[in-house]
């Protein structure tokens, strides 16, 4: 009779299991490091892309703000001229033609066309976290909050401009006002371009007002003074602050992300 002996597998030493575990751990750990490094690279790449986009938006905004400041300063100058002419002709039935030229701009405004494309994209995707510089993020938040304040104040001022519009319609003679409205635009006035010969002649003539206009002139003066104060005070102050903030943010972006 044959006797079969069971073969016995030699037991592995504990060091064998240790090295297997270590190799597995290292493989997982290295994979984790590689994935973490990849995510870090992706985030850094996206952060730089957002920084470039923010920088482009801010350059566009800065040009708009500077233009807005020029326009508002002209509107303030126009309000001063209207007030001066109306104040010295409060009981007359006619005014120098320049009154018609300037009152054309009494209700004008310059709504700044803010470029918020990058901000909207970053907010919707929740990727503002990619920007690690806290000072930069704080200034970006301040800047866009200030935009909202400026926009809201512009909407509020529409009511005041409508009052001036209503009073103006009771004062000016539409025959002459229409001529100035059709031939004088804000862009030309702000850039100090020469007016047409017809408008130039009218500006140096005495032009009639509506009958009974003198009873509305004092109220018009009050509202013009009020609007001048808002433009020269709050509005210019806020958009000037926005211009300063945009410059500070662009400087931080250039430094943080080595932008050219």
CSV table of C-alpha atoms in Angstrom, one decimal:
chain,number,residue,atom,x,y,z
A,1,UNK,CA,0.0,0.0,0.0
A,2,UNK,CA,1.2,3.4,-0.9
A,3,UNK,CA,1.3,6.1,1.6
A,4,UNK,CA,0.7,9.7,0.4
A,5,UNK,CA,2.4,12.4,2.4
A,6,UNK,CA,0.8,15.9,2.3
A,7,UNK,CA,3.2,18.5,1.2
A,8,UNK,CA,3.6,21.3,3.6
A,9,UNK,CA,4.0,24.9,2.3
A,10,UNK,CA,6.6,26.7,4.3
A,11,UNK,CA,5.1,29.6,6.3
A,12,UNK,CA,6.1,33.0,5.1
A,13,UNK,CA,8.0,35.1,7.5
A,14,UNK,CA,6.3,38.2,8.8
A,15,UNK,CA,8.8,40.3,7.0
A,16,UNK,CA,7.4,39.1,3.7
A,17,UNK,CA,3.9,40.4,4.6
A,18,UNK,CA,5.5,43.6,5.9
A,19,UNK,CA,7.2,44.3,2.5
A,20,UNK,CA,4.0,43.4,0.6
A,21,UNK,CA,2.1,45.9,2.8
A,22,UNK,CA,4.8,48.5,2.4
A,23,UNK,CA,4.8,48.2,-1.4
A,24,UNK,CA,1.1,48.4,-1.5
A,25,UNK,CA,1.1,51.4,0.8
A,26,UNK,CA,3.7,53.2,-1.3
A,27,UNK,CA,1.8,52.5,-4.5
A,28,UNK,CA,-1.4,54.0,-3.0
A,29,UNK,CA,0.5,56.9,-1.4
A,30,UNK,CA,2.4,57.7,-4.6
A,31,UNK,CA,-0.9,57.6,-6.5
A,32,UNK,CA,-2.4,60.0,-4.0
A,33,UNK,CA,0.6,62.3,-4.3
A,34,UNK,CA,0.4,62.2,-8.1
A,35,UNK,CA,-3.3,63.0,-8.1
A,36,UNK,CA,-2.8,65.7,-5.5
A,37,UNK,CA,0.0,67.2,-7.7
A,38,UNK,CA,-2.2,67.0,-10.7
A,39,UNK,CA,-5.1,68.8,-8.9
A,40,UNK,CA,-2.7,71.4,-7.7
A,41,UNK,CA,-1.4,72.0,-11.2
A,42,UNK,CA,-5.0,72.2,-12.6
A,43,UNK,CA,-6.0,74.7,-9.9
A,44,UNK,CA,-2.9,76.8,-10.4
A,45,UNK,CA,-3.5,76.8,-14.1
A,46,UNK,CA,-7.1,77.8,-13.7
A,47,UNK,CA,-6.2,80.5,-11.2
A,48,UNK,CA,-3.8,82.0,-13.7
A,49,UNK,CA,-6.5,81.9,-16.4
A,50,UNK,CA,-9.0,83.6,-14.1
A,51,UNK,CA,-6.3,86.2,-13.2
A,52,UNK,CA,-5.7,87.0,-16.8
A,53,UNK,CA,-9.5,87.3,-17.4
A,54,UNK,CA,-9.9,89.5,-14.4
A,55,UNK,CA,-7.1,91.7,-15.5
A,56,UNK,CA,-8.6,92.1,-19.0
A,57,UNK,CA,-12.0,93.0,-17.4
A,58,UNK,CA,-10.4,95.5,-15.1
A,59,UNK,CA,-8.5,97.2,-18.0
A,60,UNK,CA,-11.8,97.5,-19.8
A,61,UNK,CA,-13.5,98.8,-16.6
A,62,UNK,CA,-10.8,101.4,-16.0
A,63,UNK,CA,-11.2,102.9,-19.5
A,64,UNK,CA,-14.9,103.0,-18.9
A,65,UNK,CA,-14.5,104.7,-15.5
A,66,UNK,CA,-12.1,107.3,-16.8
A,67,UNK,CA,-14.6,108.1,-19.6
A,68,UNK,CA,-17.4,108.2,-17.0
A,69,UNK,CA,-15.5,110.7,-14.9
A,70,UNK,CA,-14.9,113.0,-18.0
A,71,UNK,CA,-18.6,112.9,-18.8
A,72,UNK,CA,-19.8,113.5,-15.3
A,73,UNK,CA,-17.4,116.5,-14.9
A,74,UNK,CA,-18.8,117.9,-18.1
A,75,UNK,CA,-22.4,117.4,-16.8
A,76,UNK,CA,-21.4,119.2,-13.6
A,77,UNK,CA,-20.0,122.1,-15.6
A,78,UNK,CA,-23.2,122.2,-17.7
A,79,UNK,CA,-25.3,122.3,-14.5
A,80,UNK,CA,-23.2,125.2,-13.2
A,81,UNK,CA,-23.7,127.1,-16.5
A,82,UNK,CA,-27.5,126.6,-16.5
A,83,UNK,CA,-27.7,127.7,-12.9
A,84,UNK,CA,-25.7,130.8,-13.6
A,85,UNK,CA,-27.8,131.8,-16.6
A,86,UNK,CA,-31.1,131.0,-15.0
A,87,UNK,CA,-30.1,132.8,-11.8
A,88,UNK,CA,-29.4,136.0,-13.6
A,89,UNK,CA,-32.5,135.7,-15.9
A,90,UNK,CA,-35.0,134.5,-13.3
A,91,UNK,CA,-37.7,137.1,-14.2
A,92,UNK,CA,-37.0,137.3,-17.9
A,93,UNK,CA,-38.9,135.8,-20.9
A,94,UNK,CA,-35.7,135.0,-22.8
A,95,UNK,CA,-32.2,133.6,-22.1
A,96,UNK,CA,-28.9,133.5,-23.9
A,97,UNK,CA,-28.8,130.6,-26.4
A,98,UNK,CA,-26.1,128.9,-24.3
A,99,UNK,CA,-28.9,128.1,-21.8
A,100,UNK,CA,-30.5,125.8,-24.4
A,101,UNK,CA,-27.1,124.2,-25.2
A,102,UNK,CA,-26.4,123.3,-21.6
A,103,UNK,CA,-29.9,122.4,-20.5
A,104,UNK,CA,-29.8,119.7,-23.2
A,105,UNK,CA,-27.3,117.9,-20.9
A,106,UNK,CA,-29.1,118.6,-17.6
A,107,UNK,CA,-30.6,115.2,-17.4
A,108,UNK,CA,-27.8,113.2,-19.1
A,109,UNK,CA,-26.0,110.5,-17.3
A,110,UNK,CA,-23.2,108.1,-18.1
A,111,UNK,CA,-24.0,104.5,-17.1
A,112,UNK,CA,-20.7,102.7,-16.8
A,113,UNK,CA,-20.7,99.4,-18.8
A,114,UNK,CA,-19.0,97.2,-16.2
A,115,UNK,CA,-17.4,94.0,-17.5
A,116,UNK,CA,-18.5,91.3,-15.1
A,117,UNK,CA,-18.0,88.2,-17.4
A,118,UNK,CA,-15.2,86.7,-15.3
A,119,UNK,CA,-16.8,87.4,-12.0
A,120,UNK,CA,-20.1,85.8,-13.1
A,121,UNK,CA,-18.2,82.8,-14.4
A,122,UNK,CA,-16.2,82.4,-11.2
A,123,UNK,CA,-19.2,82.9,-8.9
A,124,UNK,CA,-21.4,80.4,-10.8
A,125,UNK,CA,-18.7,77.7,-10.8
A,126,UNK,CA,-17.6,78.4,-7.2
A,127,UNK,CA,-14.0,78.8,-8.3
A,128,UNK,CA,-13.1,82.0,-6.5
A,129,UNK,CA,-11.3,79.7,-4.1
A,130,UNK,CA,-8.6,79.1,-6.7
A,131,UNK,CA,-7.3,82.6,-5.9
A,132,UNK,CA,-5.3,82.0,-2.7
A,133,UNK,CA,-4.3,85.6,-1.9
A,134,UNK,CA,-6.7,86.8,0.7
A,135,UNK,CA,-5.9,90.5,0.1
A,136,UNK,CA,-6.6,90.0,-3.6
A,137,UNK,CA,-9.9,88.3,-3.0
A,138,UNK,CA,-11.0,90.9,-0.4
A,139,UNK,CA,-10.3,93.7,-2.9
A,140,UNK,CA,-12.1,91.9,-5.7
A,141,UNK,CA,-15.2,91.5,-3.4
A,142,UNK,CA,-15.0,95.2,-2.4
A,143,UNK,CA,-14.7,96.3,-6.1
A,144,UNK,CA,-17.7,94.4,-7.2
A,145,UNK,CA,-19.8,95.4,-4.2
A,146,UNK,CA,-18.9,99.0,-5.1
A,147,UNK,CA,-20.1,98.4,-8.6
A,148,UNK,CA,-23.5,97.4,-7.2
A,149,UNK,CA,-23.7,100.5,-5.1
A,150,UNK,CA,-22.9,102.7,-8.1
A,151,UNK,CA,-25.4,101.0,-10.2
A,152,UNK,CA,-28.1,101.3,-7.5
A,153,UNK,CA,-27.4,105.0,-7.0
A,154,UNK,CA,-27.7,105.6,-10.8
A,155,UNK,CA,-31.2,103.9,-10.7
A,156,UNK,CA,-32.2,106.1,-7.8
A,157,UNK,CA,-31.1,109.2,-9.5
A,158,UNK,CA,-33.4,108.5,-12.5
A,159,UNK,CA,-36.3,109.9,-10.3
A,160,UNK,CA,-34.5,113.1,-9.8
A,161,UNK,CA,-33.6,113.5,-13.5
A,162,UNK,CA,-37.2,112.9,-14.4
A,163,UNK,CA,-38.3,115.9,-12.2
A,164,UNK,CA,-35.7,118.1,-14.0
A,165,UNK,CA,-37.0,116.8,-17.3
A,166,UNK,CA,-40.6,117.7,-16.3
A,167,UNK,CA,-39.6,121.2,-15.2
A,168,UNK,CA,-37.5,121.8,-18.3
A,169,UNK,CA,-40.4,120.9,-20.5
A,170,UNK,CA,-42.4,123.8,-18.9
A,171,UNK,CA,-39.6,126.3,-19.4
A,172,UNK,CA,-37.9,125.9,-22.8
A,173,UNK,CA,-39.4,126.6,-26.2
A,174,UNK,CA,-39.5,123.3,-28.0
A,175,UNK,CA,-38.8,124.9,-31.4
A,176,UNK,CA,-35.3,125.8,-30.2
A,177,UNK,CA,-34.8,122.9,-27.8
A,178,UNK,CA,-35.4,120.4,-30.6
A,179,UNK,CA,-32.7,122.0,-32.7
A,180,UNK,CA,-30.2,121.7,-30.0
A,181,UNK,CA,-31.3,118.1,-29.2
A,182,UNK,CA,-31.0,117.0,-32.8
A,183,UNK,CA,-27.6,118.6,-33.4
A,184,UNK,CA,-25.8,118.5,-30.1
A,185,UNK,CA,-24.8,115.1,-28.6
A,186,UNK,CA,-23.0,114.4,-25.3
A,187,UNK,CA,-20.0,112.9,-27.0
A,188,UNK,CA,-19.3,116.0,-29.1
A,189,UNK,CA,-19.8,118.3,-26.1
A,190,UNK,CA,-17.5,116.3,-23.8
A,191,UNK,CA,-14.8,116.1,-26.5
A,192,UNK,CA,-15.3,119.9,-27.1
A,193,UNK,CA,-15.9,119.4,-30.8
A,194,UNK,CA,-16.9,122.5,-32.8
A,195,UNK,CA,-20.7,122.9,-33.1
A,196,UNK,CA,-22.5,123.5,-36.4
A,197,UNK,CA,-22.6,127.1,-37.6
A,198,UNK,CA,-26.4,127.1,-37.0
A,199,UNK,CA,-26.0,126.1,-33.3
A,200,UNK,CA,-23.1,128.5,-32.9
A,201,UNK,CA,-25.3,131.3,-34.1
A,202,UNK,CA,-28.1,130.3,-31.8
A,203,UNK,CA,-25.8,130.1,-28.8
A,204,UNK,CA,-25.0,133.8,-29.2
A,205,UNK,CA,-28.5,134.9,-29.6
A,206,UNK,CA,-31.3,135.7,-27.1
A,207,UNK,CA,-33.8,132.9,-27.3
A,208,UNK,CA,-37.4,132.9,-25.9
A,209,UNK,CA,-38.7,130.8,-23.1
A,210,UNK,CA,-42.2,129.5,-22.7
A,211,UNK,CA,-44.8,131.9,-21.3
A,212,UNK,CA,-44.8,131.6,-17.5
A,213,UNK,CA,-41.4,129.9,-17.4
A,214,UNK,CA,-40.2,132.3,-14.8
A,215,UNK,CA,-42.4,130.6,-12.1
A,216,UNK,CA,-40.6,127.3,-12.7
A,217,UNK,CA,-37.0,128.6,-12.8
A,218,UNK,CA,-36.5,128.8,-9.0
A,219,UNK,CA,-37.6,125.2,-8.6
A,220,UNK,CA,-35.4,124.1,-11.5
A,221,UNK,CA,-32.5,125.8,-9.9
A,222,UNK,CA,-33.1,123.9,-6.6
A,223,UNK,CA,-33.1,120.6,-8.4
A,224,UNK,CA,-30.1,121.4,-10.5
A,225,UNK,CA,-28.2,122.3,-7.3
A,226,UNK,CA,-29.3,119.1,-5.7
A,227,UNK,CA,-28.2,117.0,-8.7
A,228,UNK,CA,-24.9,118.8,-8.9
A,229,UNK,CA,-24.2,117.9,-5.3
A,230,UNK,CA,-25.0,114.3,-5.8
A,231,UNK,CA,-22.8,114.1,-8.9
A,232,UNK,CA,-19.9,116.0,-7.5
A,233,UNK,CA,-20.1,114.3,-4.1
A,234,UNK,CA,-21.2,110.7,-4.0
A,235,UNK,CA,-21.0,109.7,-7.7
A,236,UNK,CA,-17.6,111.1,-8.5
A,237,UNK,CA,-16.2,109.9,-5.2
A,238,UNK,CA,-17.5,106.3,-5.7
A,239,UNK,CA,-16.4,105.9,-9.3
A,240,UNK,CA,-13.0,107.4,-8.4
A,241,UNK,CA,-12.7,104.8,-5.6
A,242,UNK,CA,-13.6,102.1,-8.1
A,243,UNK,CA,-10.9,103.3,-10.4
A,244,UNK,CA,-8.4,103.2,-7.6
A,245,UNK,CA,-9.5,99.7,-6.5
A,246,UNK,CA,-9.2,98.4,-10.1
A,247,UNK,CA,-5.6,99.7,-10.3
A,248,UNK,CA,-4.8,98.0,-6.9
A,249,UNK,CA,-6.3,94.7,-8.0
A,250,UNK,CA,-4.5,94.8,-11.4
A,251,UNK,CA,-1.2,95.4,-9.5
A,252,UNK,CA,-1.8,92.4,-7.2
A,253,UNK,CA,-2.8,90.2,-10.1
A,254,UNK,CA,0.4,91.1,-12.0
A,255,UNK,CA,2.6,90.4,-8.9
A,256,UNK,CA,0.8,87.2,-7.9
A,257,UNK,CA,0.5,85.6,-11.3
A,258,UNK,CA,3.4,87.2,-13.1
A,259,UNK,CA,1.2,88.8,-15.8
A,260,UNK,CA,2.7,90.9,-18.5
